Amino acid sequence: MLHGVLPIPPERLALASLSVALLFVIAWKLRLGIGKAAVTSALRGTAQLVAVGYVLGAIFAVPRFDLVLATFLVMLGVAARTGMGRVRKPIPGLSWLAFAAILSGTSLGVVVMTVIAVRPEPWWDPQYVIPFGGMLLGNGMNGSSLAGERFLEDLRIRRPEVEARLCLGFTGPDAVHPMLARALRASLIPTFNSFAVAGVVQLPGMMTGQLLSGVAPLVAVEYQILIFFMLMTSTAVSTLVFLLLLRGRCLTAAHQLRVHVLR
Protein backbone atom coordinates (compact mmCIF):
# COMPACT_ATOMS: atom_id res chain seq x y z
CA MET A 1 0.00 0.00 0.00
CA LEU A 2 1.46 3.33 -1.11
CA HIS A 3 1.37 6.39 1.12
CA GLY A 4 2.99 9.80 1.28
CA VAL A 5 6.50 10.35 2.53
CA LEU A 6 6.86 10.38 6.32
CA PRO A 7 8.39 13.56 7.79
CA ILE A 8 11.56 13.34 9.87
CA PRO A 9 11.42 15.41 13.08
CA PRO A 10 14.51 17.61 13.62
CA GLU A 11 15.50 15.78 16.81
CA ARG A 12 15.56 12.43 15.00
CA LEU A 13 17.61 13.93 12.18
CA ALA A 14 20.06 15.30 14.73
CA LEU A 15 20.29 11.88 16.35
CA ALA A 16 20.99 10.26 12.98
CA SER A 17 23.75 12.80 12.33
CA LEU A 18 25.73 11.28 15.20
CA SER A 19 26.67 8.52 12.76
CA VAL A 20 29.26 10.94 11.40
CA ALA A 21 30.97 10.65 14.77
CA LEU A 22 31.64 6.99 13.97
CA LEU A 23 33.43 8.00 10.81
CA PHE A 24 35.45 10.54 12.80
CA VAL A 25 36.47 7.88 15.34
CA ILE A 26 37.50 5.45 12.58
CA ALA A 27 39.56 8.17 10.87
CA TRP A 28 41.20 9.10 14.17
CA LYS A 29 42.00 5.51 15.18
CA LEU A 30 43.46 4.59 11.80
CA ARG A 31 45.18 7.98 11.40
CA LEU A 32 43.58 8.54 8.00
CA GLY A 33 43.74 12.31 8.26
CA ILE A 34 40.19 12.76 6.98
CA GLY A 35 38.36 13.40 10.24
CA LYS A 36 38.34 17.18 9.87
CA ALA A 37 37.32 16.95 6.23
CA ALA A 38 34.43 14.61 7.11
CA VAL A 39 33.05 16.92 9.80
CA THR A 40 33.53 20.01 7.63
CA SER A 41 31.79 18.35 4.69
CA ALA A 42 28.87 17.25 6.86
CA LEU A 43 28.38 20.73 8.33
CA ARG A 44 28.81 22.50 5.02
CA GLY A 45 26.50 20.12 3.18
CA THR A 46 23.81 20.40 5.84
CA ALA A 47 23.90 24.20 5.80
CA GLN A 48 23.78 24.28 2.00
CA LEU A 49 20.86 21.85 1.80
CA VAL A 50 18.83 23.78 4.38
CA ALA A 51 19.45 27.02 2.46
CA VAL A 52 18.54 25.38 -0.84
CA GLY A 53 15.36 24.02 0.72
CA TYR A 54 14.17 27.53 1.55
CA VAL A 55 15.22 28.90 -1.86
CA LEU A 56 13.49 26.13 -3.80
CA GLY A 57 10.38 26.53 -1.69
CA ALA A 58 10.20 30.18 -2.71
CA ILE A 59 10.88 29.44 -6.38
CA PHE A 60 8.28 26.66 -6.52
CA ALA A 61 5.71 28.93 -4.86
CA VAL A 62 6.22 31.73 -7.42
CA PRO A 63 7.38 30.09 -10.68
CA ARG A 64 9.15 32.62 -12.89
CA PHE A 65 11.44 31.89 -15.83
CA ASP A 66 14.05 34.47 -14.81
CA LEU A 67 14.35 32.95 -11.32
CA VAL A 68 14.68 29.44 -12.76
CA LEU A 69 17.33 30.62 -15.22
CA ALA A 70 19.27 32.48 -12.50
CA THR A 71 19.18 29.40 -10.24
CA PHE A 72 20.40 27.20 -13.09
CA LEU A 73 23.30 29.56 -13.93
CA VAL A 74 24.38 29.76 -10.28
CA MET A 75 24.37 25.96 -10.05
CA LEU A 76 26.32 25.78 -13.30
CA GLY A 77 28.94 28.26 -12.11
CA VAL A 78 29.45 26.41 -8.83
CA ALA A 79 29.70 23.09 -10.67
CA ALA A 80 32.32 24.39 -13.10
CA ARG A 81 34.47 26.00 -10.43
CA THR A 82 34.21 23.09 -7.99
CA GLY A 83 34.93 20.47 -10.62
CA MET A 84 38.00 22.23 -11.94
CA GLY A 85 39.20 22.86 -8.41
CA ARG A 86 39.76 19.12 -8.12
CA VAL A 87 42.14 19.04 -11.09
CA ARG A 88 45.77 18.93 -10.03
CA LYS A 89 48.01 21.46 -11.79
CA PRO A 90 45.14 23.16 -13.65
CA ILE A 91 45.78 25.54 -16.53
CA PRO A 92 44.48 29.16 -16.57
CA GLY A 93 40.86 29.60 -17.61
CA LEU A 94 39.94 25.97 -17.02
CA SER A 95 36.74 26.86 -15.15
CA TRP A 96 35.42 28.87 -18.09
CA LEU A 97 36.02 25.96 -20.44
CA ALA A 98 34.14 23.70 -18.03
CA PHE A 99 31.31 26.26 -17.76
CA ALA A 100 30.77 26.26 -21.54
CA ALA A 101 31.10 22.49 -21.85
CA ILE A 102 28.78 21.57 -18.97
CA LEU A 103 26.25 24.14 -20.20
CA SER A 104 26.10 22.46 -23.61
CA GLY A 105 25.56 18.94 -22.31
CA THR A 106 23.16 19.90 -19.52
CA SER A 107 21.06 22.14 -21.75
CA LEU A 108 20.66 19.30 -24.24
CA GLY A 109 19.51 16.91 -21.51
CA VAL A 110 17.09 19.36 -19.90
CA VAL A 111 15.48 20.26 -23.24
CA VAL A 112 15.00 16.61 -24.22
CA MET A 113 13.53 15.80 -20.79
CA THR A 114 11.13 18.73 -20.58
CA VAL A 115 10.22 19.46 -24.20
CA ILE A 116 10.15 15.92 -25.63
CA ALA A 117 9.66 13.41 -22.81
CA VAL A 118 7.83 14.86 -19.78
CA ARG A 119 6.31 18.02 -21.32
CA PRO A 120 5.32 19.99 -18.20
CA GLU A 121 3.41 23.26 -18.51
CA PRO A 122 5.30 25.53 -18.83
CA TRP A 123 8.30 23.58 -20.12
CA TRP A 124 10.61 25.42 -17.68
CA ASP A 125 8.53 24.39 -14.64
CA PRO A 126 11.05 24.64 -11.74
CA GLN A 127 9.70 21.43 -10.18
CA TYR A 128 11.17 19.56 -13.17
CA VAL A 129 13.94 21.74 -14.58
CA ILE A 130 15.87 22.32 -11.36
CA PRO A 131 16.01 18.67 -10.17
CA PHE A 132 16.75 17.44 -13.71
CA GLY A 133 19.36 20.13 -14.24
CA GLY A 134 21.00 19.45 -10.88
CA MET A 135 21.51 15.77 -11.64
CA LEU A 136 22.90 16.48 -15.11
CA LEU A 137 25.16 19.27 -13.81
CA GLY A 138 26.61 16.99 -11.15
CA ASN A 139 27.47 14.25 -13.61
CA GLY A 140 28.80 16.73 -16.16
CA MET A 141 31.01 18.24 -13.46
CA ASN A 142 32.39 14.85 -12.42
CA GLY A 143 32.94 13.72 -16.00
CA SER A 144 34.75 16.92 -16.99
CA SER A 145 36.86 16.85 -13.84
CA LEU A 146 37.97 13.25 -14.38
CA ALA A 147 38.59 13.80 -18.08
CA GLY A 148 40.55 17.02 -17.57
CA GLU A 149 42.74 15.43 -14.90
CA ARG A 150 43.49 12.39 -17.07
CA PHE A 151 44.05 14.35 -20.28
CA LEU A 152 46.46 16.91 -18.82
CA GLU A 153 48.38 14.26 -16.89
CA ASP A 154 48.74 12.09 -19.99
CA LEU A 155 49.93 15.07 -22.03
CA ARG A 156 52.59 15.88 -19.45
CA ILE A 157 53.78 12.29 -19.19
CA ARG A 158 53.61 11.49 -22.91
CA ARG A 159 54.81 14.86 -24.16
CA PRO A 160 57.81 13.37 -26.04
CA GLU A 161 55.45 10.96 -27.83
CA VAL A 162 53.13 13.79 -28.84
CA GLU A 163 56.01 15.92 -30.11
CA ALA A 164 57.38 12.95 -32.05
CA ARG A 165 54.00 12.49 -33.72
CA LEU A 166 53.94 16.17 -34.64
CA CYS A 167 57.42 15.90 -36.12
CA LEU A 168 56.25 12.95 -38.23
CA GLY A 169 53.52 15.10 -39.79
CA PHE A 170 50.53 14.33 -37.58
CA THR A 171 48.10 17.17 -37.08
CA GLY A 172 47.71 18.47 -33.54
CA PRO A 173 44.32 16.79 -32.94
CA ASP A 174 45.61 13.48 -34.33
CA ALA A 175 48.76 13.64 -32.21
CA VAL A 176 46.83 13.97 -28.95
CA HIS A 177 43.84 11.82 -29.93
CA PRO A 178 44.94 8.72 -27.94
CA MET A 179 45.09 10.80 -24.75
CA LEU A 180 41.75 12.46 -25.48
CA ALA A 181 40.01 9.15 -26.18
CA ARG A 182 41.45 7.57 -23.06
CA ALA A 183 40.30 10.49 -20.90
CA LEU A 184 36.80 10.38 -22.37
CA ARG A 185 36.46 6.64 -21.77
CA ALA A 186 37.66 6.94 -18.17
CA SER A 187 35.25 9.78 -17.39
CA LEU A 188 32.22 7.80 -18.57
CA ILE A 189 32.95 4.61 -16.59
CA PRO A 190 31.10 5.72 -13.39
CA THR A 191 27.94 6.61 -15.35
CA PHE A 192 27.97 3.36 -17.30
CA ASN A 193 28.56 1.35 -14.13
CA SER A 194 25.63 3.02 -12.36
CA PHE A 195 23.26 2.17 -15.21
CA ALA A 196 24.58 -1.39 -15.48
CA VAL A 197 23.68 -2.27 -11.87
CA ALA A 198 20.56 -0.10 -11.49
CA GLY A 199 17.72 -1.96 -9.82
CA VAL A 200 19.91 -4.99 -9.03
CA VAL A 201 22.70 -3.63 -6.85
CA GLN A 202 21.22 -0.23 -6.03
CA LEU A 203 18.06 1.82 -6.38
CA PRO A 204 19.05 5.20 -7.90
CA GLY A 205 18.43 8.41 -6.00
CA MET A 206 15.54 9.83 -8.01
CA MET A 207 13.69 6.52 -8.07
CA THR A 208 14.16 6.11 -4.33
CA GLY A 209 12.84 9.62 -3.68
CA GLN A 210 9.76 9.03 -5.79
CA LEU A 211 9.05 5.69 -4.13
CA LEU A 212 9.30 7.35 -0.71
CA SER A 213 6.85 10.04 -1.81
CA GLY A 214 4.27 7.42 -2.79
CA VAL A 215 4.70 7.36 -6.58
CA ALA A 216 3.78 4.08 -8.27
CA PRO A 217 6.92 1.94 -8.80
CA LEU A 218 6.52 1.70 -12.59
CA VAL A 219 6.16 5.47 -12.89
CA ALA A 220 9.32 5.91 -10.80
CA VAL A 221 11.07 3.41 -13.07
CA GLU A 222 10.05 5.37 -16.18
CA TYR A 223 11.51 8.57 -14.78
CA GLN A 224 14.70 6.83 -13.70
CA ILE A 225 15.22 5.27 -17.14
CA LEU A 226 14.77 8.71 -18.69
CA ILE A 227 17.28 10.14 -16.23
CA PHE A 228 19.85 7.46 -17.04
CA PHE A 229 19.50 7.96 -20.78
CA MET A 230 20.00 11.69 -20.36
CA LEU A 231 22.86 11.25 -17.89
CA MET A 232 24.77 9.09 -20.35
CA THR A 233 24.20 11.47 -23.26
CA SER A 234 24.61 14.72 -21.33
CA THR A 235 27.77 13.58 -19.54
CA ALA A 236 29.31 12.37 -22.79
CA VAL A 237 28.52 15.64 -24.58
CA SER A 238 29.74 17.82 -21.70
CA THR A 239 32.96 15.85 -21.34
CA LEU A 240 33.67 15.71 -25.08
CA VAL A 241 33.09 19.45 -25.54
CA PHE A 242 35.32 20.14 -22.53
CA LEU A 243 38.12 17.96 -23.89
CA LEU A 244 37.89 19.58 -27.33
CA LEU A 245 38.10 23.05 -25.77
CA LEU A 246 40.96 21.91 -23.56
CA ARG A 247 42.76 20.44 -26.56
CA GLY A 248 42.45 23.81 -28.28
CA ARG A 249 44.17 25.45 -25.30
CA CYS A 250 47.05 22.97 -25.45
CA LEU A 251 47.72 23.28 -29.20
CA THR A 252 48.52 26.24 -31.43
CA ALA A 253 46.95 27.00 -34.80
CA ALA A 254 50.22 25.77 -36.34
CA HIS A 255 49.74 22.33 -34.71
CA GLN A 256 52.36 22.82 -32.03
CA LEU A 257 52.12 21.82 -28.39
CA ARG A 258 51.88 24.74 -25.97
CA VAL A 259 54.53 23.53 -23.55
CA HIS A 260 54.19 26.58 -21.29
CA VAL A 261 50.51 25.75 -20.69
CA LEU A 262 51.36 22.25 -19.50
CA ARG A 263 54.00 23.63 -17.16
CSV table of N, CA, C and O in Angstrom, one decimal, residues 46-135:
chain,number,residue,atom,x,y,z
A,46,THR,N,25.1,20.2,5.1
A,46,THR,CA,23.8,20.4,5.8
A,46,THR,C,23.3,21.8,5.7
A,46,THR,O,22.2,22.1,5.4
A,47,ALA,N,24.3,22.8,5.9
A,47,ALA,CA,23.9,24.2,5.8
A,47,ALA,C,23.4,24.5,4.4
A,47,ALA,O,22.4,25.3,4.2
A,48,GLN,N,24.1,24.0,3.4
A,48,GLN,CA,23.8,24.3,2.0
A,48,GLN,C,22.4,23.7,1.7
A,48,GLN,O,21.6,24.3,1.0
A,49,LEU,N,22.1,22.5,2.1
A,49,LEU,CA,20.9,21.8,1.8
A,49,LEU,C,19.7,22.6,2.5
A,49,LEU,O,18.6,22.7,1.9
A,50,VAL,N,19.9,23.0,3.7
A,50,VAL,CA,18.8,23.8,4.4
A,50,VAL,C,18.6,25.1,3.6
A,50,VAL,O,17.4,25.5,3.4
A,51,ALA,N,19.6,25.8,3.2
A,51,ALA,CA,19.5,27.0,2.5
A,51,ALA,C,18.7,26.8,1.1
A,51,ALA,O,17.8,27.5,0.7
A,52,VAL,N,19.2,25.7,0.4
A,52,VAL,CA,18.5,25.4,-0.8
A,52,VAL,C,17.1,25.0,-0.7
A,52,VAL,O,16.2,25.4,-1.5
A,53,GLY,N,16.8,24.4,0.5
A,53,GLY,CA,15.4,24.0,0.7
A,53,GLY,C,14.5,25.2,0.8
A,53,GLY,O,13.4,25.3,0.2
A,54,TYR,N,14.9,26.3,1.5
A,54,TYR,CA,14.2,27.5,1.5
A,54,TYR,C,14.1,28.2,0.2
A,54,TYR,O,13.0,28.7,-0.2
A,55,VAL,N,15.2,28.2,-0.5
A,55,VAL,CA,15.2,28.9,-1.9
A,55,VAL,C,14.3,28.2,-2.8
A,55,VAL,O,13.5,28.8,-3.5
A,56,LEU,N,14.4,26.9,-2.9
A,56,LEU,CA,13.5,26.1,-3.8
A,56,LEU,C,12.0,26.3,-3.4
A,56,LEU,O,11.1,26.3,-4.3
A,57,GLY,N,11.8,26.3,-2.1
A,57,GLY,CA,10.4,26.5,-1.7
A,57,GLY,C,9.8,27.8,-2.2
A,57,GLY,O,8.7,27.9,-2.7
A,58,ALA,N,10.6,28.9,-2.2
A,58,ALA,CA,10.2,30.2,-2.7
A,58,ALA,C,10.0,30.2,-4.2
A,58,ALA,O,9.1,30.7,-4.8
A,59,ILE,N,11.0,29.5,-4.9
A,59,ILE,CA,10.9,29.4,-6.4
A,59,ILE,C,9.7,28.6,-6.8
A,59,ILE,O,9.0,29.0,-7.8
A,60,PHE,N,9.4,27.5,-6.2
A,60,PHE,CA,8.3,26.7,-6.5
A,60,PHE,C,7.0,27.4,-6.3
A,60,PHE,O,6.0,27.2,-7.0
A,61,ALA,N,6.9,28.2,-5.2
A,61,ALA,CA,5.7,28.9,-4.9
A,61,ALA,C,5.4,30.0,-5.9
A,61,ALA,O,4.2,30.3,-6.2
A,62,VAL,N,6.4,30.7,-6.4
A,62,VAL,CA,6.2,31.7,-7.4
A,62,VAL,C,7.1,31.4,-8.7
A,62,VAL,O,8.1,31.9,-8.8
A,63,PRO,N,6.6,30.5,-9.5
A,63,PRO,CA,7.4,30.1,-10.7
A,63,PRO,C,7.6,31.2,-11.7
A,63,PRO,O,6.6,31.8,-12.2
A,64,ARG,N,8.8,31.6,-11.9
A,64,ARG,CA,9.2,32.6,-12.9
A,64,ARG,C,10.4,32.2,-13.7
A,64,ARG,O,11.3,31.6,-13.1
A,65,PHE,N,10.3,32.4,-15.0
A,65,PHE,CA,11.4,31.9,-15.8
A,65,PHE,C,12.8,32.5,-15.5
A,65,PHE,O,13.8,31.8,-15.4
A,66,ASP,N,12.8,33.8,-15.1
A,66,ASP,CA,14.1,34.5,-14.8
A,66,ASP,C,14.7,33.9,-13.5
A,66,ASP,O,15.9,33.8,-13.4
A,67,LEU,N,13.8,33.5,-12.6
A,67,LEU,CA,14.4,32.9,-11.3
A,67,LEU,C,14.9,31.5,-11.6
A,67,LEU,O,15.9,31.2,-11.0
A,68,VAL,N,14.2,30.8,-12.4
A,68,VAL,CA,14.7,29.4,-12.8
A,68,VAL,C,16.0,29.5,-13.5
A,68,VAL,O,16.9,28.8,-13.2
A,69,LEU,N,16.1,30.5,-14.5
A,69,LEU,CA,17.3,30.6,-15.2
A,69,LEU,C,18.5,31.1,-14.3
A,69,LEU,O,19.6,30.6,-14.4
A,70,ALA,N,18.2,32.0,-13.4
A,70,ALA,CA,19.3,32.5,-12.5
A,70,ALA,C,19.8,31.3,-11.6
A,70,ALA,O,21.0,31.2,-11.4
A,71,THR,N,18.8,30.5,-11.1
A,71,THR,CA,19.2,29.4,-10.2
A,71,THR,C,20.0,28.4,-11.0
A,71,THR,O,21.1,27.9,-10.5
A,72,PHE,N,19.6,28.1,-12.2
A,72,PHE,CA,20.4,27.2,-13.1
A,72,PHE,C,21.8,27.7,-13.3
A,72,PHE,O,22.8,26.9,-13.3
A,73,LEU,N,22.0,29.0,-13.6
A,73,LEU,CA,23.3,29.6,-13.9
A,73,LEU,C,24.2,29.6,-12.7
A,73,LEU,O,25.4,29.3,-12.8
A,74,VAL,N,23.6,29.8,-11.5
A,74,VAL,CA,24.4,29.8,-10.3
A,74,VAL,C,24.9,28.3,-10.0
A,74,VAL,O,26.0,28.1,-9.7
A,75,MET,N,24.0,27.4,-10.2
A,75,MET,CA,24.4,26.0,-10.0
A,75,MET,C,25.5,25.6,-11.0
A,75,MET,O,26.4,24.9,-10.7
A,76,LEU,N,25.3,26.1,-12.3
A,76,LEU,CA,26.3,25.8,-13.3
A,76,LEU,C,27.7,26.4,-12.9
A,76,LEU,O,28.7,25.7,-13.1
A,77,GLY,N,27.7,27.6,-12.5
A,77,GLY,CA,28.9,28.3,-12.1
A,77,GLY,C,29.6,27.5,-11.0
A,77,GLY,O,30.9,27.3,-11.0
A,78,VAL,N,28.9,27.1,-10.0
A,78,VAL,CA,29.4,26.4,-8.8
A,78,VAL,C,30.0,25.1,-9.3
A,78,VAL,O,31.1,24.6,-8.9
A,79,ALA,N,29.3,24.4,-10.2
A,79,ALA,CA,29.7,23.1,-10.7
A,79,ALA,C,31.0,23.2,-11.4
A,79,ALA,O,31.9,22.4,-11.2
A,80,ALA,N,31.1,24.2,-12.3
A,80,ALA,CA,32.3,24.4,-13.1
A,80,ALA,C,33.5,24.7,-12.2
A,80,ALA,O,34.6,24.1,-12.4
A,81,ARG,N,33.3,25.6,-11.3
A,81,ARG,CA,34.5,26.0,-10.4
A,81,ARG,C,34.9,24.9,-9.5
A,81,ARG,O,36.1,24.6,-9.3
A,82,THR,N,33.9,24.2,-8.9
A,82,THR,CA,34.2,23.1,-8.0
A,82,THR,C,34.9,21.9,-8.7
A,82,THR,O,35.9,21.4,-8.2
A,83,GLY,N,34.3,21.6,-9.9
A,83,GLY,CA,34.9,20.5,-10.6
A,83,GLY,C,36.4,20.7,-11.0
A,83,GLY,O,37.2,19.9,-10.9
A,84,MET,N,36.6,21.9,-11.5
A,84,MET,CA,38.0,22.2,-11.9
A,84,MET,C,38.9,22.4,-10.8
A,84,MET,O,40.2,22.3,-10.9
A,85,GLY,N,38.4,22.7,-9.6
A,85,GLY,CA,39.2,22.9,-8.4
A,85,GLY,C,39.8,21.5,-8.0
A,85,GLY,O,40.8,21.5,-7.2
A,86,ARG,N,39.2,20.4,-8.5
A,86,ARG,CA,39.8,19.1,-8.1
A,86,ARG,C,40.9,18.7,-9.1
A,86,ARG,O,41.5,17.6,-8.8
A,87,VAL,N,41.1,19.4,-10.1
A,87,VAL,CA,42.1,19.0,-11.1
A,87,VAL,C,43.5,19.5,-10.6
A,87,VAL,O,43.7,20.7,-10.3
A,88,ARG,N,44.4,18.6,-10.5
A,88,ARG,CA,45.8,18.9,-10.0
A,88,ARG,C,46.5,19.6,-11.2
A,88,ARG,O,46.4,19.3,-12.3
A,89,LYS,N,47.3,20.7,-10.8
A,89,LYS,CA,48.0,21.5,-11.8
A,89,LYS,C,47.1,22.0,-12.9
A,89,LYS,O,47.4,21.7,-14.1
A,90,PRO,N,46.0,22.7,-12.6
A,90,PRO,CA,45.1,23.2,-13.7
A,90,PRO,C,45.8,24.3,-14.5
A,90,PRO,O,46.8,24.9,-14.1
A,91,ILE,N,45.3,24.5,-15.7
A,91,ILE,CA,45.8,25.5,-16.5
A,91,ILE,C,44.9,26.8,-16.4
A,91,ILE,O,43.7,26.6,-16.0
A,92,PRO,N,45.3,28.0,-16.7
A,92,PRO,CA,44.5,29.2,-16.6
A,92,PRO,C,43.2,29.1,-17.4
A,92,PRO,O,43.2,28.6,-18.6
A,93,GLY,N,42.1,29.6,-16.9
A,93,GLY,CA,40.9,29.6,-17.6
A,93,GLY,C,40.1,28.3,-17.7
A,93,GLY,O,39.2,28.2,-18.5
A,94,LEU,N,40.5,27.3,-16.9
A,94,LEU,CA,39.9,26.0,-17.0
A,94,LEU,C,38.5,26.0,-16.6
A,94,LEU,O,37.6,25.3,-17.2
A,95,SER,N,38.1,26.8,-15.6
A,95,SER,CA,36.7,26.9,-15.1
A,95,SER,C,35.8,27.4,-16.2
A,95,SER,O,34.7,26.9,-16.3
A,96,TRP,N,36.3,28.3,-17.0
A,96,TRP,CA,35.4,28.9,-18.1
A,96,TRP,C,35.2,27.8,-19.2
A,96,TRP,O,34.1,27.8,-19.8
A,97,LEU,N,36.2,27.0,-19.5
A,97,LEU,CA,36.0,26.0,-20.4
A,97,LEU,C,35.0,25.0,-19.9
A,97,LEU,O,34.1,24.5,-20.7
A,98,ALA,N,35.1,24.6,-18.6
A,98,ALA,CA,34.1,23.7,-18.0
A,98,ALA,C,32.7,24.3,-18.0
A,98,ALA,O,31.7,23.6,-18.3
A,99,PHE,N,32.6,25.6,-17.8
A,99,PHE,CA,31.3,26.3,-17.8
A,99,PHE,C,30.6,26.1,-19.1
A,99,PHE,O,29.4,25.7,-19.2
A,100,ALA,N,31.3,26.4,-20.2
A,100,ALA,CA,30.8,26.3,-21.5
A,100,ALA,C,30.4,24.8,-21.9
A,100,ALA,O,29.4,24.5,-22.5
A,101,ALA,N,31.3,23.9,-21.5
A,101,ALA,CA,31.1,22.5,-21.9
A,101,ALA,C,29.9,21.9,-21.1
A,101,ALA,O,29.0,21.2,-21.7
A,102,ILE,N,29.9,22.1,-19.8
A,102,ILE,CA,28.8,21.6,-19.0
A,102,ILE,C,27.4,22.2,-19.4
A,102,ILE,O,26.4,21.5,-19.4
A,103,LEU,N,27.5,23.5,-19.7
A,103,LEU,CA,26.3,24.1,-20.2
A,103,LEU,C,25.7,23.5,-21.4
A,103,LEU,O,24.5,23.2,-21.6
A,104,SER,N,26.6,23.1,-22.4
A,104,SER,CA,26.1,22.5,-23.6
A,104,SER,C,25.4,21.1,-23.3
A,104,SER,O,24.3,20.8,-23.8
A,105,GLY,N,26.1,20.3,-22.6
A,105,GLY,CA,25.6,18.9,-22.3
A,105,GLY,C,24.3,19.0,-21.5
A,105,GLY,O,23.3,18.3,-21.7
A,106,THR,N,24.3,19.8,-20.4
A,106,THR,CA,23.2,19.9,-19.5
A,106,THR,C,22.0,20.5,-20.2
A,106,THR,O,20.8,20.0,-20.0
A,107,SER,N,22.2,21.5,-21.0
A,107,SER,CA,21.1,22.1,-21.8
A,107,SER,C,20.4,21.1,-22.7
A,107,SER,O,19.2,21.1,-22.8
A,108,LEU,N,21.2,20.3,-23.4
A,108,LEU,CA,20.7,19.3,-24.2
A,108,LEU,C,19.8,18.3,-23.5
A,108,LEU,O,18.7,18.0,-23.9
A,109,GLY,N,20.3,17.9,-22.3
A,109,GLY,CA,19.5,16.9,-21.5
A,109,GLY,C,18.2,17.5,-21.0
A,109,GLY,O,17.2,16.8,-21.0
A,110,VAL,N,18.3,18.7,-20.5
A,110,VAL,CA,17.1,19.4,-19.9
A,110,VAL,C,16.0,19.6,-21.0
A,110,VAL,O,14.8,19.3,-20.7
A,111,VAL,N,16.4,20.0,-22.2
A,111,VAL,CA,15.5,20.3,-23.2
A,111,VAL,C,14.8,19.0,-23.7
A,111,VAL,O,13.6,18.9,-23.9
A,112,VAL,N,15.6,17.9,-23.8
A,112,VAL,CA,15.0,16.6,-24.2
A,112,VAL,C,14.0,16.1,-23.1
A,112,VAL,O,12.9,15.6,-23.5
A,113,MET,N,14.4,16.2,-21.9
A,113,MET,CA,13.5,15.8,-20.8
A,113,MET,C,12.2,16.6,-20.7
A,113,MET,O,11.1,16.0,-20.6
A,114,THR,N,12.3,17.9,-20.8
A,114,THR,CA,11.1,18.7,-20.6
A,114,THR,C,10.3,18.9,-21.8
A,114,THR,O,9.1,19.0,-21.8
A,115,VAL,N,10.9,19.1,-23.0
A,115,VAL,CA,10.2,19.5,-24.2
A,115,VAL,C,9.7,18.2,-24.9
A,115,VAL,O,8.6,18.2,-25.5
A,116,ILE,N,10.5,17.1,-24.9
A,116,ILE,CA,10.1,15.9,-25.6
A,116,ILE,C,9.5,14.8,-24.8
A,116,ILE,O,8.5,14.3,-25.1
A,117,ALA,N,10.1,14.6,-23.6
A,117,ALA,CA,9.7,13.4,-22.8
A,117,ALA,C,8.5,13.7,-21.8
A,117,ALA,O,7.4,13.2,-21.9
A,118,VAL,N,8.8,14.6,-20.9
A,118,VAL,CA,7.8,14.9,-19.8
A,118,VAL,C,6.8,15.9,-20.2
A,118,VAL,O,5.6,15.7,-19.9
A,119,ARG,N,7.2,17.0,-20.8
A,119,ARG,CA,6.3,18.0,-21.3
A,119,ARG,C,5.5,18.7,-20.2
A,119,ARG,O,4.2,18.7,-20.3
A,120,PRO,N,6.1,19.2,-19.2
A,120,PRO,CA,5.3,20.0,-18.2
A,120,PRO,C,4.9,21.3,-18.8
A,120,PRO,O,5.3,21.8,-19.8
A,121,GLU,N,3.9,21.9,-18.1
A,121,GLU,CA,3.4,23.3,-18.5
A,121,GLU,C,3.7,24.3,-17.4
A,121,GLU,O,3.1,24.1,-16.3
A,122,PRO,N,4.5,25.3,-17.6
A,122,PRO,CA,5.3,25.5,-18.8
A,122,PRO,C,6.5,24.6,-18.9
A,122,PRO,O,6.8,23.9,-17.9
A,123,TRP,N,7.2,24.5,-20.0
A,123,TRP,CA,8.3,23.6,-20.1
A,123,TRP,C,9.4,23.8,-19.1
A,123,TRP,O,10.2,22.9,-18.8
A,124,TRP,N,9.5,25.1,-18.6
A,124,TRP,CA,10.6,25.4,-17.7
A,124,TRP,C,10.1,25.3,-16.2
A,124,TRP,O,10.7,25.9,-15.3
A,125,ASP,N,9.1,24.6,-16.0
A,125,ASP,CA,8.5,24.4,-14.6
A,125,ASP,C,9.7,24.1,-13.7
A,125,ASP,O,10.4,23.0,-13.9
A,126,PRO,N,9.9,24.9,-12.6
A,126,PRO,CA,11.1,24.6,-11.7
A,126,PRO,C,11.0,23.3,-11.0
A,126,PRO,O,12.0,22.7,-10.7
A,127,GLN,N,9.8,22.7,-10.8
A,127,GLN,CA,9.7,21.4,-10.2
A,127,GLN,C,10.4,20.3,-11.0
A,127,GLN,O,10.8,19.3,-10.4
A,128,TYR,N,10.5,20.6,-12.3
A,128,TYR,CA,11.2,19.6,-13.2
A,128,TYR,C,12.6,20.0,-13.6
A,128,TYR,O,13.5,19.2,-13.6
A,129,VAL,N,12.7,21.3,-14.0
A,129,VAL,CA,13.9,21.7,-14.6
A,129,VAL,C,15.1,21.7,-13.6
A,129,VAL,O,16.2,21.3,-13.8
A,130,ILE,N,14.8,22.2,-12.4
A,130,ILE,CA,15.9,22.3,-11.4
A,130,ILE,C,16.4,21.0,-10.9
A,130,ILE,O,17.6,20.7,-10.9
A,131,PRO,N,15.5,20.0,-10.5
A,131,PRO,CA,16.0,18.7,-10.2
A,131,PRO,C,16.7,18.0,-11.3
A,131,PRO,O,17.8,17.4,-11.2
A,132,PHE,N,16.1,18.0,-12.5
A,132,PHE,CA,16.8,17.4,-13.7
A,132,PHE,C,18.1,18.1,-14.0
A,132,PHE,O,19.1,17.4,-14.1
A,133,GLY,N,18.1,19.4,-14.0
A,133,GLY,CA,19.4,20.1,-14.2
A,133,GLY,C,20.4,19.8,-13.2
A,133,GLY,O,21.6,19.7,-13.5
A,134,GLY,N,20.0,19.7,-11.9
A,134,GLY,CA,21.0,19.5,-10.9
A,134,GLY,C,21.7,18.1,-11.1
A,134,GLY,O,22.9,18.0,-10.9
A,135,MET,N,20.9,17.1,-11.4
A,135,MET,CA,21.5,15.8,-11.6
A,135,MET,C,22.5,15.8,-12.8
A,135,MET,O,23.6,15.2,-12.8
